[in-house]
């Protein structure tokens, strides 16, 4: 199995895919998480499981600076602490009711989540502009083979034939899928972005074919 | 999780009025079964084994074991003037026990059945009474009250609705609620759950109502809307099995019915669909 050495950090999503006041599901090696951005723009990552009755928190909703569970509306602050139980409006929720949280950082348009309380910072991706993310059933070795290039320690693959324009940021997920963030180099135009997106899609298809044939297994 | 203690129970496996000779291929606790009609209802298990059959409350009931008790009574099923509604089936990828527990819960109304069974800011759950009635061996919750924008198809505008909940069998529960056209009676809404496996079930709601105005189609549609909303929750709870050991989930006062239900399940070793040790 191929391992990337981004330390405890996983690139889980692109900033553009998480608008203010929304929550989305994402995955880190520790499991599923709910990634959310408060109304004032602050990012948070919590385990995707409400401590009350186990409902997935990524199905919830953001209100103000809190994330609420869709089942009974329990609200959690960025720290993970439960701040409101609607069934008991007069009750101050006990300290012990907490959703597990993870460190989260945003740099250069990419959102990174750390598995443990990270003293380090996520890798810096100089001069790259995020375009879009996609998932694939292909593993990292198959993607490397399709791109004709090896991944760096940060998980960056520069496809041999498109080295001037394109860069793929890979993240192996716990469900066997690989998350690919497509990043662009230098100046771009609407046309070059469409072209880069097509290149990335054909690389993904090629990698999936290789994976199926078992060449890169 | 074991099948043993629950194997002698009766389970719903189809709507009697909808049976035909061709039969319905389905499953009960992992065993493929066929439900057919030749005059009466017949249920056949593995290797052509004939299973016990009952037809009651609009549904065909069977068991993989040897039922020691008759099917639980619902006296309202024989009361003149009620309309009986076979709502149909909703398949849910969840533990049959989770499906029952969700049915016993009112705190989710404002968030899951928004503007139908509940609405913010009316989220408070008042204290109610819960008991395990030893004589009938059932879980009962009474004096449950909740503010509802549209409690039933026959309700126009918001009212505080009173409920009673009753768990009559490990996967069968009966709800009694305020009946707007007849203040002295209760509308009866049941949830009969057919455990296909520990993590998959067919849910058969059935109703006995005093409502002469609403069309059958509207009554069925109303209940199906509610159950589809519940399904979006039930298929996204982790773990899929119902945790019976404390520690995995955090109940509050509003969850007293659920606490009693879990305790009752554990006491009887009704653990098909349950998780016993926190994982
Ligand atoms: S499961 Fe989240 S509030 Fe109840
Ligand atoms: Fe519900």
PDB file of C-alpha atoms in Angstrom, chain B residues 9-16 19-29 31-56 59-65 67 194 196 204:
ATOM      1  CA  UNK B   9     -42.564 -13.695  18.169  1.00  0.00           C
ATOM      2  CA  UNK B  10     -45.131 -12.870  15.486  1.00  0.00           C
ATOM      3  CA  UNK B  11     -43.938 -10.622  12.642  1.00  0.00           C
ATOM      4  CA  UNK B  12     -45.825  -8.826   9.846  1.00  0.00           C
ATOM      5  CA  UNK B  13     -44.926 -10.088   6.369  1.00  0.00           C
ATOM      6  CA  UNK B  14     -47.465  -8.450   4.044  1.00  0.00           C
ATOM      7  CA  UNK B  15     -50.833  -6.765   3.593  1.00  0.00           C
ATOM      8  CA  UNK B  16     -53.561  -9.405   3.425  1.00  0.00           C
ATOM      9  CA  UNK B  19     -51.853 -10.962  -1.518  1.00  0.00           C
ATOM     10  CA  UNK B  20     -52.335 -13.071  -4.607  1.00  0.00           C
ATOM     11  CA  UNK B  21     -51.672 -16.638  -5.724  1.00  0.00           C
ATOM     12  CA  UNK B  22     -48.329 -15.664  -7.223  1.00  0.00           C
ATOM     13  CA  UNK B  23     -47.148 -14.877  -3.710  1.00  0.00           C
ATOM     14  CA  UNK B  24     -44.717 -12.482  -2.209  1.00  0.00           C
ATOM     15  CA  UNK B  25     -41.083 -13.504  -1.857  1.00  0.00           C
ATOM     16  CA  UNK B  26     -39.620 -11.888   1.173  1.00  0.00           C
ATOM     17  CA  UNK B  27     -37.412 -12.602   4.165  1.00  0.00           C
ATOM     18  CA  UNK B  28     -37.759 -12.970   7.902  1.00  0.00           C
ATOM     19  CA  UNK B  29     -34.699 -12.750  10.145  1.00  0.00           C
ATOM     20  CA  UNK B  31     -34.663 -16.738   6.153  1.00  0.00           C
ATOM     21  CA  UNK B  32     -36.282 -16.496   2.703  1.00  0.00           C
ATOM     22  CA  UNK B  33     -40.059 -16.957   2.951  1.00  0.00           C
ATOM     23  CA  UNK B  34     -42.998 -16.933   0.533  1.00  0.00           C
ATOM     24  CA  UNK B  35     -46.360 -15.442   1.465  1.00  0.00           C
ATOM     25  CA  UNK B  36     -49.234 -16.647  -0.706  1.00  0.00           C
ATOM     26  CA  UNK B  37     -52.985 -16.818  -0.698  1.00  0.00           C
ATOM     27  CA  UNK B  38     -55.096 -19.856  -1.459  1.00  0.00           C
ATOM     28  CA  UNK B  39     -58.276 -18.775   0.215  1.00  0.00           C
ATOM     29  CA  UNK B  40     -56.441 -18.036   3.413  1.00  0.00           C
ATOM     30  CA  UNK B  41     -52.872 -16.808   3.787  1.00  0.00           C
ATOM     31  CA  UNK B  42     -49.982 -19.291   3.688  1.00  0.00           C
ATOM     32  CA  UNK B  43     -46.385 -18.718   4.604  1.00  0.00           C
ATOM     33  CA  UNK B  44     -43.630 -21.096   3.564  1.00  0.00           C
ATOM     34  CA  UNK B  45     -40.099 -21.038   4.898  1.00  0.00           C
ATOM     35  CA  UNK B  46     -36.888 -22.768   3.893  1.00  0.00           C
ATOM     36  CA  UNK B  47     -37.258 -26.281   2.375  1.00  0.00           C
ATOM     37  CA  UNK B  48     -41.019 -25.818   2.004  1.00  0.00           C
ATOM     38  CA  UNK B  49     -41.556 -25.679   5.746  1.00  0.00           C
ATOM     39  CA  UNK B  50     -45.048 -24.366   6.638  1.00  0.00           C
ATOM     40  CA  UNK B  51     -44.921 -21.498   9.098  1.00  0.00           C
ATOM     41  CA  UNK B  52     -47.664 -20.459  11.534  1.00  0.00           C
ATOM     42  CA  UNK B  53     -50.005 -17.811  10.145  1.00  0.00           C
ATOM     43  CA  UNK B  54     -52.359 -15.174  11.501  1.00  0.00           C
ATOM     44  CA  UNK B  55     -54.286 -12.510   9.668  1.00  0.00           C
ATOM     45  CA  UNK B  56     -54.899  -9.481  11.859  1.00  0.00           C
ATOM     46  CA  UNK B  59     -51.576  -7.810   7.784  1.00  0.00           C
ATOM     47  CA  UNK B  60     -50.365 -11.394   7.534  1.00  0.00           C
ATOM     48  CA  UNK B  61     -48.274 -12.438  10.540  1.00  0.00           C
ATOM     49  CA  UNK B  62     -45.895 -15.335  10.880  1.00  0.00           C
ATOM     50  CA  UNK B  63     -43.079 -16.694  13.006  1.00  0.00           C
ATOM     51  CA  UNK B  64     -39.962 -18.793  12.457  1.00  0.00           C
ATOM     52  CA  UNK B  65     -40.405 -20.392  15.874  1.00  0.00           C
ATOM     53  CA  UNK B  67     -45.252 -18.559  19.252  1.00  0.00           C
ATOM     54  CA  UNK B 194     -40.649  -6.940   9.687  1.00  0.00           C
ATOM     55  CA  UNK B 196     -35.467  -8.868   7.130  1.00  0.00           C
ATOM     56  CA  UNK B 204     -45.681  -1.537   7.764  1.00  0.00           C
TER      57      UNK B 204
END
